[in-house]
PDB file of C-alpha atoms in Angstrom:
ATOM      1  CA  UNK A 121      -0.067   0.009  -0.114  1.00 64.00           C
ATOM      2  CA  UNK A 122       1.634   3.221  -1.148  1.00 72.00           C
ATOM      3  CA  UNK A 123       1.572   6.128   1.330  1.00 72.00           C
ATOM      4  CA  UNK A 124      -0.348   8.462  -0.991  1.00 76.00           C
ATOM      5  CA  UNK A 125      -2.992   5.979  -1.248  1.00 89.00           C
ATOM      6  CA  UNK A 126      -3.720   6.008   2.563  1.00 94.00           C
ATOM      7  CA  UNK A 127      -5.218   8.366   5.037  1.00 94.00           C
ATOM      8  CA  UNK A 128      -4.828   8.557   8.580  1.00 95.00           C
ATOM      9  CA  UNK A 129      -7.838   8.949  10.977  1.00 96.00           C
ATOM     10  CA  UNK A 130      -7.167   9.908  14.550  1.00 96.00           C
ATOM     11  CA  UNK A 131      -9.553   9.224  17.377  1.00 97.00           C
ATOM     12  CA  UNK A 132     -10.305  11.537  20.473  1.00 97.00           C
ATOM     13  CA  UNK A 133      -7.798   9.380  22.434  1.00 97.00           C
ATOM     14  CA  UNK A 134      -5.139   9.957  19.873  1.00 96.00           C
ATOM     15  CA  UNK A 135      -5.232   6.483  18.368  1.00 97.00           C
ATOM     16  CA  UNK A 136      -4.260   6.430  14.657  1.00 97.00           C
ATOM     17  CA  UNK A 137      -6.007   4.377  12.008  1.00 97.00           C
ATOM     18  CA  UNK A 138      -4.253   4.169   8.690  1.00 96.00           C
ATOM     19  CA  UNK A 139      -6.667   2.982   6.009  1.00 96.00           C
ATOM     20  CA  UNK A 140      -7.169   3.087   2.238  1.00 95.00           C
ATOM     21  CA  UNK A 141      -8.016   6.386   1.010  1.00 94.00           C
ATOM     22  CA  UNK A 142     -10.909   4.989  -1.197  1.00 93.00           C
ATOM     23  CA  UNK A 143     -12.319   3.311   1.945  1.00 95.00           C
ATOM     24  CA  UNK A 144     -12.186   6.491   3.837  1.00 95.00           C
ATOM     25  CA  UNK A 145     -13.986   8.161   0.852  1.00 93.00           C
ATOM     26  CA  UNK A 146     -17.064   6.295   1.609  1.00 94.00           C
ATOM     27  CA  UNK A 147     -17.790   9.040   4.091  1.00 95.00           C
ATOM     28  CA  UNK A 148     -18.911  12.291   2.418  1.00 92.00           C
ATOM     29  CA  UNK A 149     -17.606  14.259   5.259  1.00 92.00           C
ATOM     30  CA  UNK A 150     -14.031  12.797   5.230  1.00 93.00           C
ATOM     31  CA  UNK A 151     -14.133  13.149   1.302  1.00 91.00           C
ATOM     32  CA  UNK A 152     -14.890  16.883   1.702  1.00 89.00           C
ATOM     33  CA  UNK A 153     -12.162  17.335   4.251  1.00 87.00           C
ATOM     34  CA  UNK A 154      -9.516  15.581   2.263  1.00 86.00           C
ATOM     35  CA  UNK A 155     -10.422  17.135  -1.109  1.00 84.00           C
ATOM     36  CA  UNK A 156     -11.247  20.725  -0.192  1.00 79.00           C
ATOM     37  CA  UNK A 157      -9.197  23.272  -2.006  1.00 78.00           C
ATOM     38  CA  UNK A 158      -6.824  25.519  -0.061  1.00 71.00           C
ATOM     39  CA  UNK A 159      -4.156  24.938   2.421  1.00 67.00           C
ATOM     40  CA  UNK A 160      -5.941  22.942   4.997  1.00 69.00           C
ATOM     41  CA  UNK A 161      -3.818  20.607   7.213  1.00 70.00           C
ATOM     42  CA  UNK A 162      -6.211  17.765   6.372  1.00 73.00           C
ATOM     43  CA  UNK A 163      -5.542  18.032   2.663  1.00 71.00           C
ATOM     44  CA  UNK A 164      -1.726  18.538   2.908  1.00 73.00           C
ATOM     45  CA  UNK A 165      -1.113  15.721   5.351  1.00 77.00           C
ATOM     46  CA  UNK A 166      -3.961  13.334   4.494  1.00 87.00           C
ATOM     47  CA  UNK A 167      -4.939  12.896   7.984  1.00 90.00           C
ATOM     48  CA  UNK A 168      -7.980  13.930   9.909  1.00 92.00           C
ATOM     49  CA  UNK A 169      -8.475  14.180  13.724  1.00 93.00           C
ATOM     50  CA  UNK A 170     -11.876  13.429  15.261  1.00 96.00           C
ATOM     51  CA  UNK A 171     -11.902  14.873  18.804  1.00 96.00           C
ATOM     52  CA  UNK A 172     -15.447  13.672  19.336  1.00 95.00           C
ATOM     53  CA  UNK A 173     -15.157  10.179  18.191  1.00 97.00           C
ATOM     54  CA  UNK A 174     -13.873   7.515  20.626  1.00 97.00           C
ATOM     55  CA  UNK A 175     -11.390   4.838  19.360  1.00 98.00           C
ATOM     56  CA  UNK A 176     -13.778   2.131  19.715  1.00 98.00           C
ATOM     57  CA  UNK A 177     -16.314   3.914  17.572  1.00 98.00           C
ATOM     58  CA  UNK A 178     -13.730   5.007  14.991  1.00 98.00           C
ATOM     59  CA  UNK A 179     -12.564   1.459  14.582  1.00 98.00           C
ATOM     60  CA  UNK A 180     -16.067   0.219  13.986  1.00 98.00           C
ATOM     61  CA  UNK A 181     -16.450   3.018  11.335  1.00 98.00           C
ATOM     62  CA  UNK A 182     -13.262   1.991   9.623  1.00 97.00           C
ATOM     63  CA  UNK A 183     -14.618  -1.495   9.507  1.00 97.00           C
ATOM     64  CA  UNK A 184     -17.904  -0.231   7.950  1.00 98.00           C
ATOM     65  CA  UNK A 185     -15.897   1.558   5.196  1.00 97.00           C
ATOM     66  CA  UNK A 186     -14.292  -1.583   4.280  1.00 96.00           C
ATOM     67  CA  UNK A 187     -17.649  -3.612   4.675  1.00 97.00           C
ATOM     68  CA  UNK A 188     -19.258  -1.136   2.312  1.00 96.00           C
ATOM     69  CA  UNK A 189     -16.577  -1.459  -0.400  1.00 94.00           C
ATOM     70  CA  UNK A 190     -17.126  -5.342  -0.219  1.00 94.00           C
ATOM     71  CA  UNK A 191     -20.842  -4.850  -0.359  1.00 94.00           C
ATOM     72  CA  UNK A 192     -20.536  -2.663  -3.471  1.00 91.00           C
ATOM     73  CA  UNK A 193     -18.530  -5.288  -5.074  1.00 91.00           C
ATOM     74  CA  UNK A 194     -21.305  -7.892  -4.673  1.00 89.00           C
ATOM     75  CA  UNK A 195     -20.277  -9.549  -1.287  1.00 90.00           C
ATOM     76  CA  UNK A 196     -23.466  -8.741   0.628  1.00 90.00           C
ATOM     77  CA  UNK A 197     -22.653  -9.939   4.170  1.00 94.00           C
ATOM     78  CA  UNK A 198     -24.297  -8.591   7.389  1.00 95.00           C
ATOM     79  CA  UNK A 199     -22.680  -5.813   9.246  1.00 97.00           C
ATOM     80  CA  UNK A 200     -22.541  -6.584  12.921  1.00 97.00           C
ATOM     81  CA  UNK A 201     -23.160  -3.773  15.343  1.00 97.00           C
ATOM     82  CA  UNK A 202     -22.950  -4.428  19.122  1.00 96.00           C
ATOM     83  CA  UNK A 203     -26.105  -3.171  20.774  1.00 94.00           C
ATOM     84  CA  UNK A 204     -24.216  -1.235  23.235  1.00 94.00           C
ATOM     85  CA  UNK A 205     -22.425   0.942  20.619  1.00 96.00           C
ATOM     86  CA  UNK A 206     -25.668   1.536  18.569  1.00 97.00           C
ATOM     87  CA  UNK A 207     -26.440   5.102  19.627  1.00 97.00           C
ATOM     88  CA  UNK A 208     -22.925   6.413  19.718  1.00 96.00           C
ATOM     89  CA  UNK A 209     -22.195   4.880  16.365  1.00 97.00           C
ATOM     90  CA  UNK A 210     -25.245   6.279  14.930  1.00 98.00           C
ATOM     91  CA  UNK A 211     -24.375   9.868  15.933  1.00 97.00           C
ATOM     92  CA  UNK A 212     -20.876   9.429  14.473  1.00 97.00           C
ATOM     93  CA  UNK A 213     -22.222   8.033  11.307  1.00 97.00           C
ATOM     94  CA  UNK A 214     -24.547  10.828  11.025  1.00 97.00           C
ATOM     95  CA  UNK A 215     -21.826  13.429  11.557  1.00 96.00           C
ATOM     96  CA  UNK A 216     -19.579  11.507   8.896  1.00 96.00           C
ATOM     97  CA  UNK A 217     -22.564  11.358   6.349  1.00 95.00           C
ATOM     98  CA  UNK A 218     -22.104   7.653   6.329  1.00 94.00           C
TER      99      UNK A 218
ATOM    100  CA  UNK B  30     -47.093 -24.337  -3.283  1.00 47.00           C
ATOM    101  CA  UNK B  31     -43.648 -22.768  -3.556  1.00 50.00           C
ATOM    102  CA  UNK B  32     -43.198 -20.340  -6.304  1.00 55.00           C
ATOM    103  CA  UNK B  33     -39.842 -19.225  -7.523  1.00 57.00           C
ATOM    104  CA  UNK B  34     -39.090 -16.554 -10.113  1.00 58.00           C
ATOM    105  CA  UNK B  35     -37.061 -17.223 -12.951  1.00 62.00           C
ATOM    106  CA  UNK B  36     -35.097 -14.297 -14.330  1.00 59.00           C
ATOM    107  CA  UNK B  37     -34.048 -14.137 -17.945  1.00 61.00           C
ATOM    108  CA  UNK B  38     -30.689 -12.658 -18.824  1.00 58.00           C
ATOM    109  CA  UNK B  39     -32.430  -9.520 -19.909  1.00 59.00           C
ATOM    110  CA  UNK B  40     -34.306  -9.370 -16.591  1.00 57.00           C
ATOM    111  CA  UNK B  41     -31.003  -9.718 -14.646  1.00 57.00           C
ATOM    112  CA  UNK B  42     -29.522  -6.799 -16.543  1.00 57.00           C
ATOM    113  CA  UNK B  43     -32.230  -4.556 -15.801  1.00 56.00           C
ATOM    114  CA  UNK B  44     -32.515  -5.672 -12.076  1.00 52.00           C
ATOM    115  CA  UNK B  45     -31.712  -2.616  -9.975  1.00 56.00           C
ATOM    116  CA  UNK B  46     -28.520  -3.058  -8.095  1.00 59.00           C
ATOM    117  CA  UNK B  47     -29.081  -3.194  -4.264  1.00 68.00           C
ATOM    118  CA  UNK B  48     -28.221   0.052  -2.600  1.00 86.00           C
ATOM    119  CA  UNK B  49     -25.566  -0.061  -0.021  1.00 92.00           C
ATOM    120  CA  UNK B  50     -27.107   0.336   3.527  1.00 95.00           C
ATOM    121  CA  UNK B  51     -25.804   3.414   5.192  1.00 96.00           C
ATOM    122  CA  UNK B  52     -24.169   3.144   8.620  1.00 97.00           C
ATOM    123  CA  UNK B  53     -26.860   5.536  10.024  1.00 97.00           C
ATOM    124  CA  UNK B  54     -29.588   3.279   8.532  1.00 97.00           C
ATOM    125  CA  UNK B  55     -28.032   0.119   9.973  1.00 97.00           C
ATOM    126  CA  UNK B  56     -27.689   1.758  13.435  1.00 97.00           C
ATOM    127  CA  UNK B  57     -31.386   2.927  13.223  1.00 97.00           C
ATOM    128  CA  UNK B  58     -32.428  -0.634  12.438  1.00 97.00           C
ATOM    129  CA  UNK B  59     -30.363  -2.050  15.276  1.00 97.00           C
ATOM    130  CA  UNK B  60     -31.936   0.599  17.596  1.00 97.00           C
ATOM    131  CA  UNK B  61     -35.384  -0.332  16.554  1.00 97.00           C
ATOM    132  CA  UNK B  62     -34.546  -4.061  17.133  1.00 96.00           C
ATOM    133  CA  UNK B  63     -33.302  -3.416  20.528  1.00 96.00           C
ATOM    134  CA  UNK B  64     -35.596  -0.511  21.732  1.00 96.00           C
ATOM    135  CA  UNK B  65     -36.407  -2.513  24.796  1.00 95.00           C
ATOM    136  CA  UNK B  66     -32.951  -2.344  25.961  1.00 94.00           C
ATOM    137  CA  UNK B  67     -32.559   1.385  25.451  1.00 95.00           C
ATOM    138  CA  UNK B  68     -32.247   3.802  28.415  1.00 95.00           C
ATOM    139  CA  UNK B  69     -30.362   7.118  28.332  1.00 96.00           C
ATOM    140  CA  UNK B  70     -30.214   8.345  24.713  1.00 96.00           C
ATOM    141  CA  UNK B  71     -27.685  10.962  25.681  1.00 94.00           C
ATOM    142  CA  UNK B  72     -27.084  13.566  23.018  1.00 93.00           C
ATOM    143  CA  UNK B  73     -28.780  11.747  20.059  1.00 96.00           C
ATOM    144  CA  UNK B  74     -30.112  14.225  17.560  1.00 96.00           C
ATOM    145  CA  UNK B  75     -33.860  14.631  17.454  1.00 97.00           C
ATOM    146  CA  UNK B  76     -34.050  13.694  13.701  1.00 97.00           C
ATOM    147  CA  UNK B  77     -32.445  10.349  14.697  1.00 97.00           C
ATOM    148  CA  UNK B  78     -34.648   9.876  17.651  1.00 98.00           C
ATOM    149  CA  UNK B  79     -37.691  10.378  15.364  1.00 97.00           C
ATOM    150  CA  UNK B  80     -36.648   7.200  13.569  1.00 97.00           C
ATOM    151  CA  UNK B  81     -36.643   4.761  16.386  1.00 97.00           C
ATOM    152  CA  UNK B  82     -38.640   6.009  19.237  1.00 98.00           C
ATOM    153  CA  UNK B  83     -41.909   5.535  17.557  1.00 97.00           C
ATOM    154  CA  UNK B  84     -41.226   1.892  17.904  1.00 97.00           C
ATOM    155  CA  UNK B  85     -41.499   1.943  21.650  1.00 97.00           C
ATOM    156  CA  UNK B  86     -44.315   0.789  23.933  1.00 97.00           C
ATOM    157  CA  UNK B  87     -45.630   3.111  26.656  1.00 97.00           C
ATOM    158  CA  UNK B  88     -43.319   1.492  29.314  1.00 97.00           C
ATOM    159  CA  UNK B  89     -40.249   1.805  27.011  1.00 97.00           C
ATOM    160  CA  UNK B  90     -40.854   5.330  26.114  1.00 98.00           C
ATOM    161  CA  UNK B  91     -41.525   6.244  29.698  1.00 97.00           C
ATOM    162  CA  UNK B  92     -38.334   4.392  30.662  1.00 97.00           C
ATOM    163  CA  UNK B  93     -36.237   6.141  27.946  1.00 97.00           C
ATOM    164  CA  UNK B  94     -37.535   9.618  28.899  1.00 97.00           C
ATOM    165  CA  UNK B  95     -37.029   9.112  32.668  1.00 97.00           C
ATOM    166  CA  UNK B  96     -33.518   7.668  32.040  1.00 97.00           C
ATOM    167  CA  UNK B  97     -32.507  10.595  29.820  1.00 97.00           C
ATOM    168  CA  UNK B  98     -32.473  13.017  32.732  1.00 95.00           C
ATOM    169  CA  UNK B  99     -30.609  15.879  31.216  1.00 93.00           C
ATOM    170  CA  UNK B 100     -32.704  16.395  28.263  1.00 95.00           C
ATOM    171  CA  UNK B 101     -36.500  17.203  27.482  1.00 96.00           C
ATOM    172  CA  UNK B 102     -37.383  14.739  24.679  1.00 97.00           C
ATOM    173  CA  UNK B 103     -40.848  15.997  24.229  1.00 97.00           C
ATOM    174  CA  UNK B 104     -40.259  17.656  20.918  1.00 97.00           C
ATOM    175  CA  UNK B 105     -40.092  14.174  19.542  1.00 97.00           C
ATOM    176  CA  UNK B 106     -42.196  12.224  22.086  1.00 97.00           C
ATOM    177  CA  UNK B 107     -45.175  14.499  22.637  1.00 97.00           C
ATOM    178  CA  UNK B 108     -46.887  13.271  19.504  1.00 97.00           C
ATOM    179  CA  UNK B 109     -46.157   9.711  20.392  1.00 98.00           C
ATOM    180  CA  UNK B 110     -47.904  10.241  23.806  1.00 98.00           C
ATOM    181  CA  UNK B 111     -50.870  11.697  21.990  1.00 97.00           C
ATOM    182  CA  UNK B 112     -50.934   8.478  19.908  1.00 97.00           C
ATOM    183  CA  UNK B 113     -50.900   6.473  23.039  1.00 97.00           C
ATOM    184  CA  UNK B 114     -53.670   8.660  24.483  1.00 97.00           C
ATOM    185  CA  UNK B 115     -55.744   8.042  21.366  1.00 97.00           C
ATOM    186  CA  UNK B 116     -55.123   4.220  21.339  1.00 96.00           C
ATOM    187  CA  UNK B 117     -55.887   3.985  25.124  1.00 95.00           C
ATOM    188  CA  UNK B 118     -58.802   6.355  25.612  1.00 95.00           C
ATOM    189  CA  UNK B 119     -60.094   6.702  22.159  1.00 95.00           C
ATOM    190  CA  UNK B 120     -60.414   9.741  19.680  1.00 95.00           C
ATOM    191  CA  UNK B 121     -63.406  11.218  21.294  1.00 95.00           C
ATOM    192  CA  UNK B 122     -61.904  11.476  24.798  1.00 94.00           C
ATOM    193  CA  UNK B 123     -58.780  12.878  22.990  1.00 95.00           C
ATOM    194  CA  UNK B 124     -60.923  15.533  21.181  1.00 95.00           C
ATOM    195  CA  UNK B 125     -62.533  16.540  24.402  1.00 95.00           C
ATOM    196  CA  UNK B 126     -59.218  17.242  26.047  1.00 95.00           C
ATOM    197  CA  UNK B 127     -58.085  19.281  22.875  1.00 95.00           C
ATOM    198  CA  UNK B 128     -61.178  21.370  23.102  1.00 96.00           C
ATOM    199  CA  UNK B 129     -60.981  21.812  26.904  1.00 95.00           C
ATOM    200  CA  UNK B 130     -57.273  23.028  26.434  1.00 95.00           C
ATOM    201  CA  UNK B 131     -58.448  25.409  23.778  1.00 95.00           C
ATOM    202  CA  UNK B 132     -61.208  26.779  25.840  1.00 95.00           C
ATOM    203  CA  UNK B 133     -59.056  27.422  28.791  1.00 95.00           C
ATOM    204  CA  UNK B 134     -56.169  28.542  26.779  1.00 94.00           C
ATOM    205  CA  UNK B 135     -53.835  26.077  28.511  1.00 93.00           C
ATOM    206  CA  UNK B 136     -51.511  23.558  27.157  1.00 93.00           C
ATOM    207  CA  UNK B 137     -50.140  20.377  28.532  1.00 95.00           C
ATOM    208  CA  UNK B 138     -47.765  17.834  27.400  1.00 96.00           C
ATOM    209  CA  UNK B 139     -49.358  14.519  26.233  1.00 97.00           C
ATOM    210  CA  UNK B 140     -47.506  12.532  28.605  1.00 97.00           C
ATOM    211  CA  UNK B 141     -48.897  14.522  31.613  1.00 96.00           C
ATOM    212  CA  UNK B 142     -52.387  14.181  30.085  1.00 96.00           C
ATOM    213  CA  UNK B 143     -51.915  10.474  29.565  1.00 97.00           C
ATOM    214  CA  UNK B 144     -50.617   9.842  33.127  1.00 96.00           C
ATOM    215  CA  UNK B 145     -53.407  12.044  34.521  1.00 95.00           C
ATOM    216  CA  UNK B 146     -56.119  10.037  32.718  1.00 95.00           C
ATOM    217  CA  UNK B 147     -54.667   6.777  33.894  1.00 95.00           C
ATOM    218  CA  UNK B 148     -54.670   7.916  37.453  1.00 95.00           C
ATOM    219  CA  UNK B 149     -58.222   9.284  37.091  1.00 92.00           C
ATOM    220  CA  UNK B 150     -59.447   6.083  35.605  1.00 92.00           C
ATOM    221  CA  UNK B 151     -57.745   4.159  38.567  1.00 93.00           C
ATOM    222  CA  UNK B 152     -59.342   6.376  41.117  1.00 94.00           C
ATOM    223  CA  UNK B 153     -62.742   5.969  39.482  1.00 93.00           C
ATOM    224  CA  UNK B 154     -62.356   2.203  39.501  1.00 92.00           C
ATOM    225  CA  UNK B 155     -61.271   2.214  43.099  1.00 93.00           C
ATOM    226  CA  UNK B 156     -64.258   4.336  43.881  1.00 93.00           C
ATOM    227  CA  UNK B 157     -66.767   1.981  42.234  1.00 92.00           C
ATOM    228  CA  UNK B 158     -65.131  -0.846  44.096  1.00 91.00           C
ATOM    229  CA  UNK B 159     -65.684   0.975  47.415  1.00 92.00           C
ATOM    230  CA  UNK B 160     -69.225   1.599  46.492  1.00 91.00           C
ATOM    231  CA  UNK B 161     -69.795  -2.244  45.707  1.00 91.00           C
ATOM    232  CA  UNK B 162     -68.103  -3.303  48.885  1.00 91.00           C
ATOM    233  CA  UNK B 163     -70.387  -0.893  50.934  1.00 90.00           C
ATOM    234  CA  UNK B 164     -73.363  -2.337  49.174  1.00 90.00           C
ATOM    235  CA  UNK B 165     -72.357  -5.750  50.109  1.00 89.00           C
ATOM    236  CA  UNK B 166     -71.764  -4.798  53.541  1.00 88.00           C
ATOM    237  CA  UNK B 167     -75.151  -3.296  53.871  1.00 86.00           C
ATOM    238  CA  UNK B 168     -76.752  -6.510  52.337  1.00 84.00           C
ATOM    239  CA  UNK B 169     -74.798  -8.674  54.660  1.00 84.00           C
ATOM    240  CA  UNK B 170     -75.880  -6.301  57.671  1.00 82.00           C
ATOM    241  CA  UNK B 171     -79.519  -6.636  56.593  1.00 79.00           C
ATOM    242  CA  UNK B 172     -79.210 -10.419  56.258  1.00 74.00           C
ATOM    243  CA  UNK B 173     -77.848 -10.642  59.705  1.00 68.00           C
ATOM    244  CA  UNK B 174     -80.614  -8.338  60.937  1.00 65.00           C
ATOM    245  CA  UNK B 175     -83.167 -10.666  59.255  1.00 60.00           C
ATOM    246  CA  UNK B 176     -81.741 -13.556  61.034  1.00 60.00           C
ATOM    247  CA  UNK B 177     -81.753 -11.942  64.380  1.00 59.00           C
ATOM    248  CA  UNK B 178     -85.362 -10.880  64.294  1.00 60.00           C
ATOM    249  CA  UNK B 179     -87.186 -13.792  66.162  1.00 60.00           C
ATOM    250  CA  UNK B 180     -90.198 -15.113  64.428  1.00 57.00           C
TER     251      UNK B 180
END
């Protein structure tokens, strides 16, 4: 995986997730952050910090990105959501337009 | 009889590609399925609450509202309570309440109205029990009196 094909997503606790850029682009919000014109730190370093999203939730979101790419390619599996994460994940997903 | 649909090649081609479920949709579905386990909904946006709270029973909605202490959820739940009121006490009774509030130029939340009505009904029921009890007592007393009167 080439470095320019990846992005870094950083959780509230500072945990870093390095994932495929095309996976992260599943989120409209992240897409906008990474591609917006101008000298934004996000665009330049290809990394985004989410001070409001915990590590557990951000990990789940990264899993969803990959699941969604798989789904699009025809592998229609079920995406598992732990009941206790439901509401927090819902809010984060809403924020990320995902 | 089991029926299965056979697609021709042409039909397969025109069959719409299944839309990828969004994570929000998946979470909403999960919340609907697990509504009985929900308590404090925290900061969940109203437009999201709108999507799963309507699946609650009276007890579940009451529990969620009571558990979510820091927030007033009535912008979403008021109309749900009105639905419960209609279901439980009928449309006529609901209209009477609406008219009465209009007349007196006051407004109450439907949860309050619902709970007040439940209490009213319980009290009315208690009263009629008491009345029946009294009647029985009287009957019994009379019966005793009858017996005690020497022939």
